[in-house]
Short mmCIF file of C-alpha atoms in Angstrom, two decimals:
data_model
loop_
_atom_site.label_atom_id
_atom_site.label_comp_id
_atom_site.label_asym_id
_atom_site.label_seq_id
_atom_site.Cartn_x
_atom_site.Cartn_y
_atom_site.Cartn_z
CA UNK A 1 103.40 111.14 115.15
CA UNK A 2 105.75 109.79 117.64
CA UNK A 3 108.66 107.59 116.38
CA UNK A 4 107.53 103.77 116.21
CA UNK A 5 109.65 100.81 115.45
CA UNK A 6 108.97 99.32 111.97
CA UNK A 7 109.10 96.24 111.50
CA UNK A 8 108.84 93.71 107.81
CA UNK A 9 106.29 90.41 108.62
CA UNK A 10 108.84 88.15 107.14
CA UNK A 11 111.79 89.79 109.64
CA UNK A 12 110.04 88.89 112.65
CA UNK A 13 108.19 85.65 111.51
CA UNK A 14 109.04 82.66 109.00
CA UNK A 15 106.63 80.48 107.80
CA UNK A 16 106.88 76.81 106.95
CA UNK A 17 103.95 73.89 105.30
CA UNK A 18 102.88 70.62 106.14
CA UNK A 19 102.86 67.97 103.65
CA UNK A 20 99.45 67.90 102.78
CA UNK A 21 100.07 72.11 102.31
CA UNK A 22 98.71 73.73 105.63
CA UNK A 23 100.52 77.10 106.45
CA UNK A 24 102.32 77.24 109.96
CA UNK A 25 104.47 80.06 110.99
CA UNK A 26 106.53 80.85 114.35
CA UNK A 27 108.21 84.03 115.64
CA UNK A 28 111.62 84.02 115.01
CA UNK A 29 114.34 83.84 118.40
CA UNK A 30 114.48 87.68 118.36
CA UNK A 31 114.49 90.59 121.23
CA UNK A 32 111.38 91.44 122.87
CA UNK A 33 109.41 94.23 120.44
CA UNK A 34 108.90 97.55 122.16
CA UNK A 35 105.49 98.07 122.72
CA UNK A 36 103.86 99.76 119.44
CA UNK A 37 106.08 98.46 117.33
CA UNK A 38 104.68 98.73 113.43
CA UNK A 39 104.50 95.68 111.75
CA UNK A 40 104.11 95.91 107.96
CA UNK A 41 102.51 92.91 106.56
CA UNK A 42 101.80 92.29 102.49
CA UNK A 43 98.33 90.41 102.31
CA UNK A 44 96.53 89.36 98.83
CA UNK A 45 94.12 86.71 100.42
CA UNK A 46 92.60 85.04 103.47
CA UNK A 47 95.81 82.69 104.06
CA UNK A 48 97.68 86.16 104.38
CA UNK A 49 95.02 87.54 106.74
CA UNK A 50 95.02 84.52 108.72
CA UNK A 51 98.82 84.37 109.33
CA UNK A 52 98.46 88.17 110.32
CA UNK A 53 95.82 87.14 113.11
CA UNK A 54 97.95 83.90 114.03
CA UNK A 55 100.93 86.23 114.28
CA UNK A 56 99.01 88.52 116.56
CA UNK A 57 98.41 86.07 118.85
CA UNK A 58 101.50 84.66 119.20
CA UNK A 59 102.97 87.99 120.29
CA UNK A 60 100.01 88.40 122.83
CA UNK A 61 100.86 85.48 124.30
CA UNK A 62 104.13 87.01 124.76
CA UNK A 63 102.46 90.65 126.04
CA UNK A 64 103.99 92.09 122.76
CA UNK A 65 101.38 95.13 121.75
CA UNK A 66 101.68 96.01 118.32
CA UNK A 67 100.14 97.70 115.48
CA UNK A 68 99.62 96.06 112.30
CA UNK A 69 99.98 98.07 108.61
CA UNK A 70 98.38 96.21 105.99
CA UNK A 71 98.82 98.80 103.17
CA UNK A 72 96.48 96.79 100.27
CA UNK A 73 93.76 95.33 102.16
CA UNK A 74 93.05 91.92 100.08
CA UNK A 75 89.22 92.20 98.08
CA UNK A 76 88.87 95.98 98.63
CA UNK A 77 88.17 96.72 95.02
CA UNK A 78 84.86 93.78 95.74
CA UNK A 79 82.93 96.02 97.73
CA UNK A 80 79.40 95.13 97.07
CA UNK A 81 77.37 92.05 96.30
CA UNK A 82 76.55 92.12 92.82
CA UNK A 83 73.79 89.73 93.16
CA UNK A 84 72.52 86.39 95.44
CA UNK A 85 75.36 84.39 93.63
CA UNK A 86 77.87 86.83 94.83
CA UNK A 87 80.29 85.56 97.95
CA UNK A 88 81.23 89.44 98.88
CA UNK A 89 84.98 88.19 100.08
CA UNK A 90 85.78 91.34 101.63
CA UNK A 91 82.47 90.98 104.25
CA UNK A 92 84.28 88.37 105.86
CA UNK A 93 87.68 89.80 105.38
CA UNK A 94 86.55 92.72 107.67
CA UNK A 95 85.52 90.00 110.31
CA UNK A 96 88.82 88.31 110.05
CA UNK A 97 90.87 91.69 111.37
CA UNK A 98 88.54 92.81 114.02
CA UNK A 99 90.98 91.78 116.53
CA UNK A 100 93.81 93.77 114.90
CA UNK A 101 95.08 97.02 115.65
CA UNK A 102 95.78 97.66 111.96
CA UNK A 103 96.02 100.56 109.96
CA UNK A 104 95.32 100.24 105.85
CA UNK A 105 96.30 102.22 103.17
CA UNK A 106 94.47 104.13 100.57
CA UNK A 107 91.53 102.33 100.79
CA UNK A 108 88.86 101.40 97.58
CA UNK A 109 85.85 102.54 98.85
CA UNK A 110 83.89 103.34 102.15
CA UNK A 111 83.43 99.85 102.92
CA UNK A 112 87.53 98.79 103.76
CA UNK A 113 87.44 102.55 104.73
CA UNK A 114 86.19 101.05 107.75
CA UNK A 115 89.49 100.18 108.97
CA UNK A 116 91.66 103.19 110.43
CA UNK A 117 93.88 104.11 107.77
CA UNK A 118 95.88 106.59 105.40
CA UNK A 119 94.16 108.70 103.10
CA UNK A 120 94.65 109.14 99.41
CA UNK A 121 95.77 112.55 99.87
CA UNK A 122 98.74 111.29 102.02
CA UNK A 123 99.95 108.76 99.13
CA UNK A 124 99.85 112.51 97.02
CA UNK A 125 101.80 114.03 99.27
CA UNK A 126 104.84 111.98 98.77
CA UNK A 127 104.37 111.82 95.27
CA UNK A 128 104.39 115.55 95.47
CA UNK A 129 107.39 115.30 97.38
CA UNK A 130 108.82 113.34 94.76
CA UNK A 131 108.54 116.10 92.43
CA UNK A 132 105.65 114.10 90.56
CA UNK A 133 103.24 117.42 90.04
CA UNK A 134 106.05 120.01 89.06
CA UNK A 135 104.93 121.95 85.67
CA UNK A 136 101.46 122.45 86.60
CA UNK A 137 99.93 119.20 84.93
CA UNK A 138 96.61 118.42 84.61
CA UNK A 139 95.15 115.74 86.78
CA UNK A 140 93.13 113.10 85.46
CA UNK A 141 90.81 111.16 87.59
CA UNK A 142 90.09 107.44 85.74
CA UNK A 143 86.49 107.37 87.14
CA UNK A 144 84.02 108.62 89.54
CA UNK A 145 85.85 107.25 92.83
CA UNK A 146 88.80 108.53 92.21
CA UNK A 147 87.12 111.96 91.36
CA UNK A 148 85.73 111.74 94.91
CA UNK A 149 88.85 111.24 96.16
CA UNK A 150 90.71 114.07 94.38
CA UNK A 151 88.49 116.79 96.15
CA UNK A 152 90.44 116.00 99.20
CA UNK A 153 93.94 116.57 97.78
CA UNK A 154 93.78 118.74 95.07
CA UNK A 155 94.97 122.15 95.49
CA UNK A 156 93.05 125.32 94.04
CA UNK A 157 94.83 125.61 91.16
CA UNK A 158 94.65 122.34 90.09
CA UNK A 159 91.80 120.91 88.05
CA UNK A 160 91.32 117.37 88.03
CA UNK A 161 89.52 116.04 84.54
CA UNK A 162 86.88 113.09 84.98
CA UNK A 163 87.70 110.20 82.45
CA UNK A 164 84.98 107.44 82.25
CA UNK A 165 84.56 104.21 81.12
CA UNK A 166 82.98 100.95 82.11
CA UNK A 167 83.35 97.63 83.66
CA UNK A 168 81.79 94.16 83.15
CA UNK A 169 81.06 93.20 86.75
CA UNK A 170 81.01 89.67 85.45
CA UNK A 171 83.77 89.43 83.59
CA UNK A 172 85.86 92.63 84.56
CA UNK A 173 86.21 93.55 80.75
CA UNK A 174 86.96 97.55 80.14
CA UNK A 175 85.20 99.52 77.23
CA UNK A 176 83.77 103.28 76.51
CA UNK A 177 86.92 105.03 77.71
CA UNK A 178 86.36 108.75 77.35
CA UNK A 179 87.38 112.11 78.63
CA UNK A 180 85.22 114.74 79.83
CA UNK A 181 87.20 117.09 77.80
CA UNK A 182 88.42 118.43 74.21
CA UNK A 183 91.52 119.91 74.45
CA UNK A 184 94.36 119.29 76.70
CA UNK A 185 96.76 121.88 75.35
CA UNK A 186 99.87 119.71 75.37
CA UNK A 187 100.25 120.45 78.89
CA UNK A 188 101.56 116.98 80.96
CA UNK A 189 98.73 114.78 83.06
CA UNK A 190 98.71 112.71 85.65
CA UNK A 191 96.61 109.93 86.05
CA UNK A 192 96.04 109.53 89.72
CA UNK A 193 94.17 106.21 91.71
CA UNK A 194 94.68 103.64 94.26
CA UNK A 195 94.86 100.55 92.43
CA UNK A 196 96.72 99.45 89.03
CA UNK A 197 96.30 95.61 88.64
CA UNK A 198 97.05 94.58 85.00
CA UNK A 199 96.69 98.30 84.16
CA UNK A 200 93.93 97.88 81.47
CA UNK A 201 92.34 101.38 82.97
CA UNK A 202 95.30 103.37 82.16
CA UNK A 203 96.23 101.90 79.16
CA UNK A 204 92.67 102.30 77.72
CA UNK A 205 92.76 106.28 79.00
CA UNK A 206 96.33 106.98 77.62
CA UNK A 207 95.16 106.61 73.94
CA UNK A 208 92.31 108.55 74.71
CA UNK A 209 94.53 111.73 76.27
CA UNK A 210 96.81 111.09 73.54
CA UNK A 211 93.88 111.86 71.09
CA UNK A 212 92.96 114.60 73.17
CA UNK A 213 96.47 116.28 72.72
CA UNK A 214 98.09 115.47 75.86
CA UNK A 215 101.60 116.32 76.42
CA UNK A 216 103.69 113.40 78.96
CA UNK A 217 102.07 111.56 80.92
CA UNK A 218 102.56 110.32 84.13
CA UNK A 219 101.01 107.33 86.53
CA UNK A 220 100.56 107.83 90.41
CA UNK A 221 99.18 104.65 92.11
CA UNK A 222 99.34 104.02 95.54
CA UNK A 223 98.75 100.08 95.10
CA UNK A 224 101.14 98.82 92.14
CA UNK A 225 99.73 95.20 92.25
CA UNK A 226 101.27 95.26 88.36
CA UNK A 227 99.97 91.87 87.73
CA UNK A 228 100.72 91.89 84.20
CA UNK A 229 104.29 94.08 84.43
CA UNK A 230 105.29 97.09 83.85
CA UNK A 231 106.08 96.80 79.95
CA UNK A 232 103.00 97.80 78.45
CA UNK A 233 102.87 100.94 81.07
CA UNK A 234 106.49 102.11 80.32
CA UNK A 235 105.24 102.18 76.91
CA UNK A 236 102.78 104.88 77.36
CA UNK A 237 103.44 106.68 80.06
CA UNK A 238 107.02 108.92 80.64
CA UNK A 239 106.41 108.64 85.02
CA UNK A 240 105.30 105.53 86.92
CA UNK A 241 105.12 106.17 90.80
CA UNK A 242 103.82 103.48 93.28
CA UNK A 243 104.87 102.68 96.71
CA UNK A 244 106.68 98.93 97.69
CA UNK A 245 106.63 96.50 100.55
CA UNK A 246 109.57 95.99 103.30
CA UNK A 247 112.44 93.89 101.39
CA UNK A 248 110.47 93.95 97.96
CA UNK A 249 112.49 95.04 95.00
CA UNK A 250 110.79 97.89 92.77
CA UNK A 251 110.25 97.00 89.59
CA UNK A 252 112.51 98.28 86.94
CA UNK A 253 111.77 101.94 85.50
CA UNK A 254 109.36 102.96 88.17
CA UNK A 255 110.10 105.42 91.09
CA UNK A 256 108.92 103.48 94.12
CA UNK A 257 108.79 104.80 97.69
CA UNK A 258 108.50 102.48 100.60
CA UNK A 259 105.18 102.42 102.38
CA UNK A 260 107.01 103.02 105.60
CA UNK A 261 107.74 106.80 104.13
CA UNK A 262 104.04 107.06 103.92
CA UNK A 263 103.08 105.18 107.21
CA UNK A 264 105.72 108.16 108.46
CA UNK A 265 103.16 110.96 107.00
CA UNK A 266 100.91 110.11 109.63
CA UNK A 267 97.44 111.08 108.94
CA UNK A 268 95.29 108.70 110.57
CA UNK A 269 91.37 108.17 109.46
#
C-alpha cells in the first residue's frame, strides 16, 4: 500500500452545539490535506455518521479528496429485521455513507461487509504479531460467525473449537453456553471475534473452558466497545487484545494497538 497521511477526526475538525443541542462542526485553520489523506473517524450512531458526511463536504468544497476509516461501523451487529416492528438502523446507515470513500473494519456480517474494508484475518495478523498465538493455543470461536470467519485466518495447524450459545433477539439476554468439546488438555485458548460490548459472551464461555480444563486464556477482539469495563474480563482471562482510536487512551491491563497499525496491513475487501 502506498504511504497515506493519517489523520484523527477531532485533529482536523472541532465540533460545537447550539442551545437547543444541534451538532455543528467546522474544519479547523490547518494546511491544505494532500490528496488521499486517511481520516480516522470513531462513529457509534447517526449524529457520528452525519458529522462524517458534513465533514466530507466541507473538504470538497475545498477540492480536499480523502478517504474515510470508520473502523466500528455503528448498528453492524443489527443486521436483519427481526420482524415488521423492527427499524433495521443499519439499512439506513448504509444509505447515509454512500457518498464516502470509506473503508470499515472487521465487519459483523455480510450486510456492513458491503462497505470496502479490512478483514478479520488482518486484525489476526497483528495480534499474531503481538505474540498473541505463541504456544500453540487452541482457538475458540464464540459462535457460528465467528467460525466462518476463522476459516480465513487460521493456519493448518490450528484448530479452531465452535462454542455456542444463544441470544434473546428481544432482549439480548445470553444462555446455553457450551463447547463443542470435552477435553482441552490444559493447553491455553484464545477466544477470537469482532465485537466485545459488555463482554457477557466471553464471560459466559470462560467458565465453560474452565470446566472443560482449559489452561490461560486469552481475548482477541478487534472492536473493544467495553461498555461495561474491563474488570470483570481481567478477572477471567490472563490476555486482553483490542485495537484503539487516534488520541484514545487504552484501557488499563489490555494490550491495545492503534487501528492505524492495522489500516497499515492493507488488505482491502
Amino acid at each position: 500500500m502506498t504511504n497515506r497521511t493519517y489523520v484523527a477526526f477531532d485533529a482536523l475538525f472541532e465540533g460545537y452545539r447550539y442551545p437547543a443541542g444541534e451538532s455543528h462542526i467546522r474544519r479547523r485553520d490547518l494546511p491544505r490535506l494532500e490528496d488521499g489523506t486517511v481520516i480516522e473517524a470513531k462513529t457509534t450512531g447517526f449524529e457520528g455518521l452525519m458529522q462524517v458526511v458534513t465533514a466530507n463536504r466541507i473538504l470538497r468544497r475545498r477540492r480536499e479528496e480523502v478517504r474515510w476509516f470508520l473502523p466500528y461501523f455503528p448498528f453492524a451487529r443489527h443486521d436483519r429485521r427481526n420482524d415488521a416492528f423492527d427499524g433495521f438502523e443499519l439499512e439506513l446507515a448504509l444509505e447515509i455513507v454512500r457518498e464516502l470513500d470509506v473503508v470499515i473494519a472487521d465487519p459483523h456480517s455480510d450486510v456492513a461487509g458491503q462497505l470496502c474494508h479490512i478483514p478479520q484475518s488482518a486484525a489476526v495478523a497483528c495480534f499474531r504479531d503481538a505474540g498473541l498465538f505463541e504456544g500453540d493455543p487452541w482457538i475458540i470461536v464464540p459462535d457460528v460467525g465467528a467460525a466462518k470467519k476463522a476459516m480465513s485466518w487460521k493456519g493448518p495447524k490450528e484448530i479452531a473449537i465452535q462454542a455456542m450459545k444463544k441470544r434473546d433477539p428481544m432482549t439480548g439476554a445470553l444462555s446455553g453456553f457450551r463447547l463443542l468439546s470435552t477435553d482441552l488438555q490444559e493447553r491455553p485458548c484464545v477466544m477470537v471475534d469482532d465485537i466485545c460490548d459488555g463482554g457477557g459472551t466471553f464471560l459466559g464461555l470462560a467458565d465453560e473452558l474452565v470446566e472443560k480444563g482449559a489452561g490461560s486464556l486469552s481475548l482477541a477482539i478487534t472492536h473493544g466497545l467495553f461498555t461495561r469495563g474491563v474488570d470483570r474480563l481481567r478477572q477471567r482471562f490472563d490476555q486482553i487484545f483490542t485495537f484503539h482510536f487516534a488520541g484514545e487512551r487504552p484501557a488499563e491491563g489490555v494490550t491495545s494497538i492503534p487501528f492505524e497499525t492495522l489500516y497499515a496491513k492493507g488488505q482491502w475487501l
